[in-house]
Backbone as CSV, one residue per row, in Angstrom:
resi,resn,N_x,N_y,N_z,CA_x,CA_y,CA_z,C_x,C_y,C_z
1,GLU,-234.701,-190.455,-12.994,-233.782,-189.677,-12.155,-232.679,-191.018,-11.959
2,ALA,-231.372,-190.283,-12.016,-230.040,-191.294,-11.889,-229.133,-190.288,-11.354
3,PRO,-228.166,-191.101,-10.657,-226.913,-190.301,-10.025,-225.825,-189.878,-11.150
4,VAL,-225.368,-188.823,-11.182,-224.663,-188.275,-11.978,-223.134,-187.811,-11.406
5,ARG,-221.945,-187.652,-11.846,-220.623,-187.256,-11.217,-220.619,-185.936,-11.773
6,VAL,-220.439,-184.917,-10.770,-220.137,-183.484,-11.267,-218.720,-183.329,-10.733
7,VAL,-218.044,-182.783,-11.717,-216.579,-182.430,-11.694,-216.445,-181.075,-11.623
8,ASP,-215.590,-180.568,-10.671,-215.231,-179.179,-10.420,-216.339,-178.368,-10.469
9,GLY,-217.655,-178.718,-9.980,-218.844,-178.035,-9.952,-219.618,-178.029,-11.405
10,ARG,-218.962,-178.774,-12.253,-219.758,-178.748,-13.667,-220.101,-179.939,-13.949
11,LEU,-221.500,-180.133,-14.751,-222.069,-181.196,-15.137,-221.991,-181.014,-16.921
12,LYS,-221.601,-181.982,-17.521,-221.600,-181.971,-18.924,-222.868,-182.973,-19.438
13,LEU,-223.748,-182.316,-20.231,-224.842,-183.009,-20.730,-224.990,-182.996,-22.236
14,HIS,-225.525,-184.018,-22.848,-225.766,-184.135,-24.188,-227.315,-184.618,-24.339
15,ALA,-228.066,-183.990,-25.020,-229.554,-184.530,-25.141,-229.809,-184.650,-26.443
16,TRP,-230.469,-185.757,-26.796,-230.898,-185.869,-28.173,-232.489,-186.155,-28.069
17,VAL,-233.240,-185.131,-28.878,-234.619,-185.039,-28.785,-235.209,-185.413,-30.275
18,ASP,-235.884,-186.419,-30.245,-236.489,-187.048,-31.417,-238.082,-186.700,-31.383
19,THR,-238.811,-187.231,-32.298,-240.214,-186.992,-32.243,-240.805,-187.800,-31.215
20,SER,-240.178,-188.879,-30.678,-241.036,-189.583,-29.787,-240.184,-189.929,-28.533
21,SER,-238.882,-189.401,-28.395,-238.008,-189.810,-27.351,-237.001,-188.740,-27.180
22,ILE,-236.657,-188.758,-25.847,-235.422,-187.982,-25.526,-234.243,-189.036,-24.736
23,ASP,-233.156,-188.819,-25.228,-231.960,-189.571,-24.648,-230.920,-188.389,-24.039
24,LEU,-230.617,-188.569,-22.867,-229.680,-187.663,-22.201,-228.600,-188.464,-21.686
25,PHE,-227.344,-187.974,-22.018,-226.111,-188.503,-21.699,-225.354,-187.489,-20.811
26,ALA,-225.078,-187.885,-19.667,-224.433,-187.027,-18.688,-222.898,-187.661,-18.225
27,ALA,-221.821,-186.823,-18.299,-220.553,-186.853,-17.838,-220.100,-188.085,-19.150
28,ASP,-220.107,-187.548,-20.223,-219.724,-188.247,-21.412,-220.272,-189.626,-21.513
29,GLY,-221.498,-189.798,-20.909,-221.963,-191.304,-21.159,-222.018,-192.284,-19.893
30,GLU,-221.350,-191.751,-18.802,-221.224,-192.346,-17.773,-222.627,-192.725,-17.258
31,THR,-223.600,-191.675,-17.421,-225.096,-191.999,-16.914,-225.901,-191.649,-18.046
32,VAL,-226.733,-192.574,-18.620,-227.700,-192.318,-19.737,-229.097,-192.678,-19.375
33,LEU,-230.009,-191.855,-19.672,-231.402,-192.064,-19.566,-232.121,-191.747,-20.901
34,THR,-233.206,-192.766,-21.173,-233.989,-192.576,-22.269,-235.350,-192.360,-21.938
35,GLU,-236.165,-191.450,-22.323,-237.563,-191.362,-22.136,-238.391,-191.490,-23.419
36,LEU,-239.402,-192.093,-23.477,-240.513,-191.941,-24.366,-241.439,-190.874,-24.131
37,ILE,-241.451,-190.085,-25.395,-242.495,-188.863,-25.073,-243.484,-189.138,-26.294
38,LEU,-244.606,-188.566,-26.025,-245.687,-188.500,-27.215,-246.319,-186.855,-27.071
39,PRO,-245.610,-186.015,-27.738,-246.112,-184.677,-27.721,-247.367,-184.527,-28.672
40,THR,-248.200,-183.514,-28.073,-249.469,-183.422,-28.923,-249.195,-182.253,-29.925
41,GLY,-249.804,-182.341,-31.050,-250.112,-181.359,-31.991,-248.638,-180.952,-32.514
42,THR,-248.277,-179.665,-32.550,-247.017,-179.200,-33.171,-246.133,-178.552,-31.972
43,ALA,-245.912,-179.227,-30.949,-245.194,-178.807,-29.874,-243.549,-178.875,-30.307
44,ARG,-243.181,-177.814,-30.049,-241.733,-177.732,-30.616,-240.822,-176.764,-29.439
45,SER,-240.807,-176.940,-28.487,-240.304,-176.132,-27.637,-239.191,-177.175,-26.446
46,VAL,-238.284,-176.327,-26.009,-237.563,-177.145,-25.068,-237.315,-176.184,-23.804
47,SER,-237.303,-176.704,-22.631,-237.336,-176.051,-21.488,-236.258,-176.656,-20.547
48,LEU,-235.208,-175.907,-19.912,-234.308,-176.384,-18.816,-234.643,-175.839,-17.584
49,PHE,-234.601,-176.688,-16.360,-234.491,-176.219,-15.311,-234.065,-177.155,-14.237
50,THR,-234.097,-176.580,-13.110,-233.234,-177.193,-12.006,-234.425,-177.368,-10.699
51,ASN,-234.341,-178.642,-10.090,-235.291,-178.552,-8.762,-234.597,-178.315,-7.720
52,ARG,-233.390,-177.673,-7.827,-232.710,-177.059,-6.423,-232.798,-175.505,-6.540
53,ALA,-233.599,-175.277,-5.690,-234.113,-173.769,-5.433,-232.924,-172.943,-5.125
54,ALA,-232.088,-173.608,-4.227,-230.803,-172.889,-3.677,-229.626,-173.013,-4.515
55,ALA,-229.578,-173.778,-5.405,-228.382,-174.182,-6.450,-228.214,-172.776,-7.253
56,GLN,-226.954,-172.478,-7.458,-226.623,-171.541,-8.482,-226.432,-172.033,-9.519
57,THR,-227.217,-172.194,-10.557,-227.136,-172.972,-11.869,-227.154,-171.994,-13.067
58,ARG,-226.171,-172.384,-13.963,-225.725,-171.403,-14.926,-225.111,-172.352,-16.125
59,ILE,-225.863,-171.938,-17.462,-225.350,-172.432,-18.618,-224.321,-171.834,-19.080
60,ARG,-223.307,-172.571,-19.277,-222.041,-172.115,-19.738,-221.820,-171.866,-21.339
61,GLN,-222.481,-173.153,-21.954,-222.690,-173.250,-23.369,-223.806,-174.045,-23.745
62,LEU,-224.596,-173.668,-25.006,-225.703,-174.282,-25.273,-225.546,-174.334,-26.668
63,ASP,-225.514,-175.415,-27.509,-225.444,-175.630,-29.086,-226.966,-176.305,-29.326
64,LEU,-227.355,-175.938,-30.253,-228.696,-176.710,-30.605,-228.671,-176.936,-32.170
65,TRP,-229.076,-177.965,-32.583,-228.985,-178.303,-34.163,-230.466,-179.060,-34.570
66,ASP,-231.062,-178.420,-35.557,-232.054,-179.039,-36.223,-231.684,-179.937,-37.096
67,LEU,-231.843,-181.238,-36.914,-231.436,-182.480,-37.797,-232.490,-182.687,-38.821
68,LYS,-232.128,-182.964,-39.930,-233.005,-183.575,-40.926,-233.317,-184.836,-40.735
69,SER,-234.464,-185.325,-41.261,-234.748,-186.666,-41.141,-234.068,-187.682,-41.986
70,ALA,-233.920,-188.880,-41.498,-233.066,-189.716,-42.183,-234.146,-190.626,-43.328
71,TRP,-235.362,-190.271,-42.934,-236.502,-190.930,-43.886,-236.941,-190.176,-44.925
72,ARG,-237.128,-190.610,-46.078,-237.631,-189.836,-47.302,-239.247,-189.431,-47.173
């Protein structure tokens, strides 16, 4: 959990998901979080959610890329 700056009601996020970590950059890097993950089996899904039940949250743009490994 970390504070983020919301500008004009919008929050810009970039997330990098690797086999063992998630890096989240908010507001062009003003706030950065890194989390170690240890998924089991062949888990390959992403979920987005908010914990503010009353908030009107909407995704304006979502781009996903499957990156190839740098390792041979």
